[in-house]
CSV table of C-alpha atoms and ligand atoms in Angstrom, one decimal:
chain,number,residue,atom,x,y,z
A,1,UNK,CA,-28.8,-11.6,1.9
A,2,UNK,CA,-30.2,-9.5,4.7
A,3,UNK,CA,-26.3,-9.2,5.9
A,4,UNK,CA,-25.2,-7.5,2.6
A,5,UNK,CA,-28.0,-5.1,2.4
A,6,UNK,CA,-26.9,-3.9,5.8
A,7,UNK,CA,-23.3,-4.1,5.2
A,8,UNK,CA,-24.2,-1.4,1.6
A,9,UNK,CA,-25.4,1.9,1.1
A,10,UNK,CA,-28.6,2.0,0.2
A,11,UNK,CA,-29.1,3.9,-3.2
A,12,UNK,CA,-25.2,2.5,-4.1
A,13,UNK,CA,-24.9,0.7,-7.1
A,14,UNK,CA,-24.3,-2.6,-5.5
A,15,UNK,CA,-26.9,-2.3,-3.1
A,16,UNK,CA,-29.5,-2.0,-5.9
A,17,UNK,CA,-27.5,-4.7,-7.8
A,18,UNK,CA,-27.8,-7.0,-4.4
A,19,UNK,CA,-31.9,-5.8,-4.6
A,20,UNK,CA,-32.1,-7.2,-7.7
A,21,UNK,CA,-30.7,-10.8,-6.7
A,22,UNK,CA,-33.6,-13.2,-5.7
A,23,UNK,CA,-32.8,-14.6,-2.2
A,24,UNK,CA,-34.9,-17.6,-3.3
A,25,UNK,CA,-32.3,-18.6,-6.1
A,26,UNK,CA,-29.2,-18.3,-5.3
A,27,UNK,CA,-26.1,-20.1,-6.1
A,28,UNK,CA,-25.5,-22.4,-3.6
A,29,UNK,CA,-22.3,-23.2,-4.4
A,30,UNK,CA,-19.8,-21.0,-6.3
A,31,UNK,CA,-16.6,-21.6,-7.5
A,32,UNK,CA,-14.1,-19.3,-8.9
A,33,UNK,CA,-10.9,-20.0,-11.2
A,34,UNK,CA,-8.8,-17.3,-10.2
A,35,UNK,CA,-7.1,-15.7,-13.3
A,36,UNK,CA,-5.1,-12.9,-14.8
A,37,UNK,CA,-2.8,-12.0,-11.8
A,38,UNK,CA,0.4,-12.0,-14.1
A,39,UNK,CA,-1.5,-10.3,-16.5
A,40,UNK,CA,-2.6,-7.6,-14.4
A,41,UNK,CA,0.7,-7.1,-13.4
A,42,UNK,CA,2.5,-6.9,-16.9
A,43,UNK,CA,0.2,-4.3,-18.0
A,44,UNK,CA,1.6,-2.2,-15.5
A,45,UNK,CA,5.5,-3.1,-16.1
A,46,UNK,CA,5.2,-5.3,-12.5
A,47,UNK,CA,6.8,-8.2,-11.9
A,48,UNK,CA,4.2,-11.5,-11.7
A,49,UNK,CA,3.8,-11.3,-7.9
A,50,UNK,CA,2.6,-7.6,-7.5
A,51,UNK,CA,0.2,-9.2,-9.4
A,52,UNK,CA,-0.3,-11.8,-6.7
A,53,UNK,CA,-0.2,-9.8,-4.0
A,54,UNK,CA,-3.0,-7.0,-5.9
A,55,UNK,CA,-4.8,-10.6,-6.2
A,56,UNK,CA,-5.1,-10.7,-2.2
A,57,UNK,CA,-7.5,-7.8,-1.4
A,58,UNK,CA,-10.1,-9.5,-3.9
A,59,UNK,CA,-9.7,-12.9,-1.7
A,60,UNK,CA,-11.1,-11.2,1.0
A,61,UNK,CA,-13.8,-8.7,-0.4
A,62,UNK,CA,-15.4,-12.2,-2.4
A,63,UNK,CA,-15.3,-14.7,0.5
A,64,UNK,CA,-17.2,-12.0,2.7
A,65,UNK,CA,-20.1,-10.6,0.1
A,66,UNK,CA,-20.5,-14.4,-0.6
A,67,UNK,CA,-21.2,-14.7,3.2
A,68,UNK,CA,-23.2,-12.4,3.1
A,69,UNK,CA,-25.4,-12.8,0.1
A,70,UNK,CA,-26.0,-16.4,2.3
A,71,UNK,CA,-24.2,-18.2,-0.1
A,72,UNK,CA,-23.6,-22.2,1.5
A,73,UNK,CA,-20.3,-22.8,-0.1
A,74,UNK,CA,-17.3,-20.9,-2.0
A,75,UNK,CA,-14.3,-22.6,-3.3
A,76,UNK,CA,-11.8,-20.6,-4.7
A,77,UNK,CA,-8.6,-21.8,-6.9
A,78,UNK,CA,-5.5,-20.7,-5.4
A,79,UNK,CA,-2.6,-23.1,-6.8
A,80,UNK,CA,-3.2,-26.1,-9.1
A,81,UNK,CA,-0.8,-29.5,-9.2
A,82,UNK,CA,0.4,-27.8,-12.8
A,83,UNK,CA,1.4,-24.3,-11.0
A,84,UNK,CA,4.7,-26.0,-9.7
A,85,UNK,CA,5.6,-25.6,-13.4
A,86,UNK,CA,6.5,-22.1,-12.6
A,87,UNK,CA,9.8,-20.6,-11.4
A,88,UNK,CA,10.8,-21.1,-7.7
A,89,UNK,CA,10.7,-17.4,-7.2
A,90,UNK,CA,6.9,-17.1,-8.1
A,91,UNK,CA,6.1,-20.4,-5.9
A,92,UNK,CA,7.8,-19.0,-3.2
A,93,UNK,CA,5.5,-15.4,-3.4
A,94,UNK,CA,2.6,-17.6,-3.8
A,95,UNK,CA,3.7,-19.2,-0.4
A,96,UNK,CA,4.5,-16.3,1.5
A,97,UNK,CA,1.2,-14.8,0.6
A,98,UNK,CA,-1.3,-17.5,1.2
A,99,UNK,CA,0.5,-17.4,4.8
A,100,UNK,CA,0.2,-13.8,4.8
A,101,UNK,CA,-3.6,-13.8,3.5
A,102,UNK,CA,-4.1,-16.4,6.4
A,103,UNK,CA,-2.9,-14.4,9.3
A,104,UNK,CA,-4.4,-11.3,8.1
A,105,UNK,CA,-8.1,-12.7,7.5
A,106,UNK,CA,-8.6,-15.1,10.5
A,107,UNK,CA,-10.6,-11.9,12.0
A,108,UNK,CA,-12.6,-11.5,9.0
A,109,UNK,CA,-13.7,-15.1,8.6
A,110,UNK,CA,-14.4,-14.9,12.8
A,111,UNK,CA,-16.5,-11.8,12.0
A,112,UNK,CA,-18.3,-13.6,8.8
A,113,UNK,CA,-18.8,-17.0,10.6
A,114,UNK,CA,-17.1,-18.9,7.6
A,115,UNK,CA,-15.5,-22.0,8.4
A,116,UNK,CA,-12.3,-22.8,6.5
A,117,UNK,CA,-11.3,-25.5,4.5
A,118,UNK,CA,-8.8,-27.1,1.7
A,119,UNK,CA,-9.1,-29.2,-1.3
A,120,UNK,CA,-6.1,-30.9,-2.8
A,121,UNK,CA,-2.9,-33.1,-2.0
A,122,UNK,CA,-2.0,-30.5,1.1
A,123,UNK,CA,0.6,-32.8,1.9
A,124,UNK,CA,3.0,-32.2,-0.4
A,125,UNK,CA,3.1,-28.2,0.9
A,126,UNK,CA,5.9,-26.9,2.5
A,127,UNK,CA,5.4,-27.3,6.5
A,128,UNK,CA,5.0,-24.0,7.3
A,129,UNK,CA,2.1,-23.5,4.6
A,130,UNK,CA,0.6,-26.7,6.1
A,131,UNK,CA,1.1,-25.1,10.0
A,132,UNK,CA,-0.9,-22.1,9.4
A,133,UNK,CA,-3.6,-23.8,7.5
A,134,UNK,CA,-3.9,-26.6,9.9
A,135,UNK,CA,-4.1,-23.3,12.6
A,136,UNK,CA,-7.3,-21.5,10.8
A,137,UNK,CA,-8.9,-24.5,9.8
A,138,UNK,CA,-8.5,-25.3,13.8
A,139,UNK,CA,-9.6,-21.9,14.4
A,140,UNK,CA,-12.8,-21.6,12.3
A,141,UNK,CA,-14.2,-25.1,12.9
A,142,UNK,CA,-16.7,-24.5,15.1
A,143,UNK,CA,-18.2,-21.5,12.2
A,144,UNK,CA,-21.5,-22.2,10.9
A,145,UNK,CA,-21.7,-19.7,7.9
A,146,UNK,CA,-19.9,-20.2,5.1
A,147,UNK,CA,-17.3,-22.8,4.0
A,148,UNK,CA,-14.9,-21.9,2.5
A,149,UNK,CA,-12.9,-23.9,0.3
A,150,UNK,CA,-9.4,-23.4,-0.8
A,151,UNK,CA,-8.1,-25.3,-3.8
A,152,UNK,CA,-4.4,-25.7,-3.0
A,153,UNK,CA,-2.4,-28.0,-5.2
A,154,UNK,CA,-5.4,-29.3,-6.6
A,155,UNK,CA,-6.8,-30.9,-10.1
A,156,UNK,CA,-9.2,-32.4,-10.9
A,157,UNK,CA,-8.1,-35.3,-12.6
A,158,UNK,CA,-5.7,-35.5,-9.5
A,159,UNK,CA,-9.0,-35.9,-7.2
A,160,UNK,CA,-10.7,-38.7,-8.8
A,161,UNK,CA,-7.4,-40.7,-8.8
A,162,UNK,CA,-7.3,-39.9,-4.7
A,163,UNK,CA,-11.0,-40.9,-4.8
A,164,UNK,CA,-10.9,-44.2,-6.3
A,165,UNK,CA,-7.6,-45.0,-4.9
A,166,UNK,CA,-9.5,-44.3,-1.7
A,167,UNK,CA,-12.1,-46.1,-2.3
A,168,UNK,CA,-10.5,-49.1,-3.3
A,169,UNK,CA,-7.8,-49.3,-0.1
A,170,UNK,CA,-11.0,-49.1,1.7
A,171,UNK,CA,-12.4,-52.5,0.6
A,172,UNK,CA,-9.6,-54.0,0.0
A,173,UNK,CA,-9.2,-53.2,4.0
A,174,UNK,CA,-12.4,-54.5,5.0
A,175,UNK,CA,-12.4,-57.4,2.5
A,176,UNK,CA,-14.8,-56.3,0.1
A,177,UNK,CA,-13.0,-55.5,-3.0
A,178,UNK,CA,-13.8,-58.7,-5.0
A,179,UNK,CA,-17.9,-57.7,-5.3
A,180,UNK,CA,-16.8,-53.8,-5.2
A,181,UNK,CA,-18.6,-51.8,-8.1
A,182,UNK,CA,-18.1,-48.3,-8.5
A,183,UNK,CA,-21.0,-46.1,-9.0
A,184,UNK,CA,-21.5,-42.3,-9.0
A,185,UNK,CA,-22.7,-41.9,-5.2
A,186,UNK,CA,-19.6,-44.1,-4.5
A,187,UNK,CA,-17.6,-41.6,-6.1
A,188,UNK,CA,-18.7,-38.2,-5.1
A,189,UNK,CA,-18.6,-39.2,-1.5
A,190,UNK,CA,-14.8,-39.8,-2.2
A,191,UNK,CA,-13.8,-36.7,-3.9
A,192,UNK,CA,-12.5,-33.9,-1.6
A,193,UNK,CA,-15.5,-32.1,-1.8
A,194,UNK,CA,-17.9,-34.9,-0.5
A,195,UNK,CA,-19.9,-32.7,2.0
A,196,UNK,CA,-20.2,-29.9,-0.4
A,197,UNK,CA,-23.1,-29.3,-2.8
A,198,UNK,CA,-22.0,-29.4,-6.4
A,199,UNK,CA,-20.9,-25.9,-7.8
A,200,UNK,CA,-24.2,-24.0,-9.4
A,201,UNK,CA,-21.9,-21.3,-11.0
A,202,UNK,CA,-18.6,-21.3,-11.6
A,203,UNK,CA,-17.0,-18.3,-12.4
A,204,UNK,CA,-13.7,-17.8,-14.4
A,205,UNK,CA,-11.7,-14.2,-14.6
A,206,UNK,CA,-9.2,-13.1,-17.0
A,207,UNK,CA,-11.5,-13.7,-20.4
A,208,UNK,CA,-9.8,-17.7,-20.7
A,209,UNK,CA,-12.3,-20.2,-21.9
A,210,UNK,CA,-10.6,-22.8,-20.1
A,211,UNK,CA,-11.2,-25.1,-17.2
A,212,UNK,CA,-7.7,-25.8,-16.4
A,213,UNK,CA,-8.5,-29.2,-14.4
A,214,UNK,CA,-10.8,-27.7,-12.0
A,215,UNK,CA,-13.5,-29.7,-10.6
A,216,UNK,CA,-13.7,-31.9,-13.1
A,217,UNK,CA,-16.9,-33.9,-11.7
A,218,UNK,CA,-18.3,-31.6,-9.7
A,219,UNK,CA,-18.8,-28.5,-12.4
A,220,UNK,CA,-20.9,-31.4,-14.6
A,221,UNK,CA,-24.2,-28.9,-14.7
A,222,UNK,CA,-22.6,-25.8,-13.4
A,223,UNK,CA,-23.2,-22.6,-15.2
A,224,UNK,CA,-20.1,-20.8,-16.3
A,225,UNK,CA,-19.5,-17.4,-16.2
A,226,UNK,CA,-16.4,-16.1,-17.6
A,227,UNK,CA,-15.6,-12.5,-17.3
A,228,UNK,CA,-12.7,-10.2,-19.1
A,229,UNK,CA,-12.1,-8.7,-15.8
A,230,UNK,CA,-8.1,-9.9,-14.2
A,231,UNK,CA,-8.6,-11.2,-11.1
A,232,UNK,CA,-6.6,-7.9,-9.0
A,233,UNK,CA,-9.7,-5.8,-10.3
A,234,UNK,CA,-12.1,-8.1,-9.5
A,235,UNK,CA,-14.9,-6.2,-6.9
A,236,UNK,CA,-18.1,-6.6,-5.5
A,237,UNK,CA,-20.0,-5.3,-8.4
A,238,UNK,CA,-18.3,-8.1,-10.7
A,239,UNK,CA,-19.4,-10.9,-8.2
A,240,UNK,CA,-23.3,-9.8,-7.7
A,241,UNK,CA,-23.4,-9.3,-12.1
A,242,UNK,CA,-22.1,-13.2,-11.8
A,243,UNK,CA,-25.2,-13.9,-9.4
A,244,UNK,CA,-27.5,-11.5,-11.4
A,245,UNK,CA,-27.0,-13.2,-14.9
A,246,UNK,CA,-26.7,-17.1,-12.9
A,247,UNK,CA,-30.1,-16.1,-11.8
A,248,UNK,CA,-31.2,-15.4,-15.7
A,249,UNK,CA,-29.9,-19.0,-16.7
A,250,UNK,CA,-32.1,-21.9,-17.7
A,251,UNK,CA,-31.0,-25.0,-15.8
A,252,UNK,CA,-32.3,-28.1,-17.5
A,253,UNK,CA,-30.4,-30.8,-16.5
A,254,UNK,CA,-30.9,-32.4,-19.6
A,255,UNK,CA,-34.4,-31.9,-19.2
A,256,UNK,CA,-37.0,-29.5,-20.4
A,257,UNK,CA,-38.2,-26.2,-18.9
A,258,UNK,CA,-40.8,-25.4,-16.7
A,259,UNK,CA,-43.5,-23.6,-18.5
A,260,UNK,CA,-43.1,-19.4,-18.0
A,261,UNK,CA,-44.9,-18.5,-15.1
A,262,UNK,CA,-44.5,-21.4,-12.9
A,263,UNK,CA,-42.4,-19.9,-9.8
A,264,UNK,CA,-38.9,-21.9,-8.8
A,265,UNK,CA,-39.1,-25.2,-7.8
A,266,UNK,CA,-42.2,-26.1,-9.2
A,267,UNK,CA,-41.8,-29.8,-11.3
A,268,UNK,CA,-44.3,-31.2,-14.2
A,269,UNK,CA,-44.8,-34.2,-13.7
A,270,UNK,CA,-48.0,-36.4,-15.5
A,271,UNK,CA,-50.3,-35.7,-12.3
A,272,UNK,CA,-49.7,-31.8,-12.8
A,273,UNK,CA,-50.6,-32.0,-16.2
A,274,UNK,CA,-53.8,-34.5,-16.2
A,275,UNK,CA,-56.3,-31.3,-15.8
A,276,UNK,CA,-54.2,-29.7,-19.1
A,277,UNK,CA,-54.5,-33.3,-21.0
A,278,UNK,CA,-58.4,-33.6,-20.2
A,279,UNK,CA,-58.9,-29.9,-21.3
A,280,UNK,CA,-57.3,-30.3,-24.8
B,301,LIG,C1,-3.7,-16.7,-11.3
B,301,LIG,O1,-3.0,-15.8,-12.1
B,301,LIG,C2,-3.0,-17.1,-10.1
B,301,LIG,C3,-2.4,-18.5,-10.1
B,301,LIG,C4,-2.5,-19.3,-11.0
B,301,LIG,C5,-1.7,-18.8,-8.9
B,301,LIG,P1,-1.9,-16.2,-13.1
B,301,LIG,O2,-0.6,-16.1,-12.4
B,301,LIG,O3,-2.2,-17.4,-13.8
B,301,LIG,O4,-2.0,-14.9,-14.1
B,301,LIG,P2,-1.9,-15.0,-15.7
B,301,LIG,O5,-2.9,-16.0,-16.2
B,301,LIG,O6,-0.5,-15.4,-16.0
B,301,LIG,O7,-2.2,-13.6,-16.1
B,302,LIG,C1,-5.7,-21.9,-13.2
B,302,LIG,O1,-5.0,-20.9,-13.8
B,302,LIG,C2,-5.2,-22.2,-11.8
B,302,LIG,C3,-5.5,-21.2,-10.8
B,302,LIG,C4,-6.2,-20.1,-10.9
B,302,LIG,C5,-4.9,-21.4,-9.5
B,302,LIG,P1,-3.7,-21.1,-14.7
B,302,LIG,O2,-3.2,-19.7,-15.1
B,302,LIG,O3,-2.7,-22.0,-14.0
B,302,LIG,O4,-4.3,-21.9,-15.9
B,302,LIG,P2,-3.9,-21.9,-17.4
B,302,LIG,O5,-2.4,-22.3,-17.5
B,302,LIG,O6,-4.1,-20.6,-18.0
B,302,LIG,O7,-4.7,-23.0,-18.0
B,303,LIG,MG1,-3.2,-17.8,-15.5
């Protein structure tokens, strides 16, 4: 938090937007479906990839005002298993890019201490895609900001097949798979993201009030966030009014609320509330 303020003007709009964000509740964890590239560019007579390419410079700007904010985990959604749907030319772009975007922003995740990483079946990417992720994941491991996930041919459906499948080559390894018994724990320890939090907010651009088989289990009690906004003109400003309305949010868990004026954190439980009960 105390990075961004630096890194702003003060009296700038989003340094009195990152004023207003209280460092005690952030979003540990936020995810972003990253919409509206072909969109952007149609409305400006482009071919899909200037879209793709204008959807580069907002890659960068996010992943280091997250870092800065102090927020644990980002994962953003770069290509999903149903993108290979899409003509060879666009696939291609999308290739060239993420090698390009790669390259390009090793110094700025050096400079913002993020450590990168990738969800989904990475194996099934051409070599040279693989190469220079393999080379900044190398690069940044030691970075102990930030991680920074990127979602490259991923689902989510996809990811709890790899998980269980996982899971049960494991046993059947180490002769365990006739008492084996699934279980939640079991399962979230498999999926790709098994040393990340759970996404508190997940944010979706482009207006579509759609998932698109992202995260399936992990987004069980995010908060979503979906804004008009294509992802190209996605700035700054849009991702701390994500934060600022997260941080207005109710999270109940399927519980109840804690009374107003009881500050973040604080639980009811029956001992809390004995003094209340004799009172009444
Ligand atoms: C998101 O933008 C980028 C990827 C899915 C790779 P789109 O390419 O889906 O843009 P729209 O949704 O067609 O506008
Ligand atoms: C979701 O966007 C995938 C990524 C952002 C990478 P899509 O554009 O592929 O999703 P749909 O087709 O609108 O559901
Ligand atoms: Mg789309």
């Amino acid at each position: 938090m105390k990075a961004l303020l630096e890194s702003l003007r003060p009296g700038d709009k989003d340094s009195e937007l990152a004023r207003a964000i209280d460092p005690a509740r952030l979003p540990e964890h936020i995810a972003i479906i990253m919409d509206g590239n072909g969109r952007w560019a149609g409305r400006r007579f482009l071919p899909r990839v200037a879209g793709h390419k204008a959807g580069v410079a907002p890659v960068r700007v996010t992943a280091e005002t997250c870092a800065r904010l102090g927020v644990k985990v980002l994962t953003l959604f770069a290509f999903s298993v149903e993108n290979w749907k899409r003509p060879r030319h666009e696939v291609e772009t999308l290739w060239r890019l993420l090698r390009y975007y790669l390259k390009q922003e090793l110094p700025t995740l050096q400079k913002n201490d993020i450590r990168l990483q990738v969800i989904g079946r990475v194996d099934a990417l051409p070599l040279e895609v693989r190469r220079e992720l393999d080379a900044t994941i190398d690069a940044t491991f030691s970075n102990r900001g930030m991680v920074l996930n990127l979602a490259i041919n991923y689902g989510g459906r996809a990811e709890i097949v790899d998980a269980v499948n996982s899971i049960l080559d494991m046993a059947r390894l180490d002769g365990s798979i006739h008492t084996l018994k699934m279980d939640e724990d079991l399962i979230a320890t498999s999926l790709y993201t098994a040393s990340c939090p759970d996404p508190d907010l997940l944010i979706r651009t482009s207006g579509e009030m759609r998932i698109s088989n992202f995260l399936l289990w992990q987004i069980a009690y995010a908060e979503l966030y979906v804004t008009e906004t294509l992802w190209p003109d996605f700035t700054r400003t849009d991702l701390l009014l994500a934060v600022l309305e997260y941080q207005k949010r109710d999270r109940r868990y399927g519980g109840l609320s804690a009374p107003r004026g009881l500050p973040a954190g604080v639980t009811i439980n029956e001992e809390s509330l004995q003094p209340a009960l004799r009172e009444s």
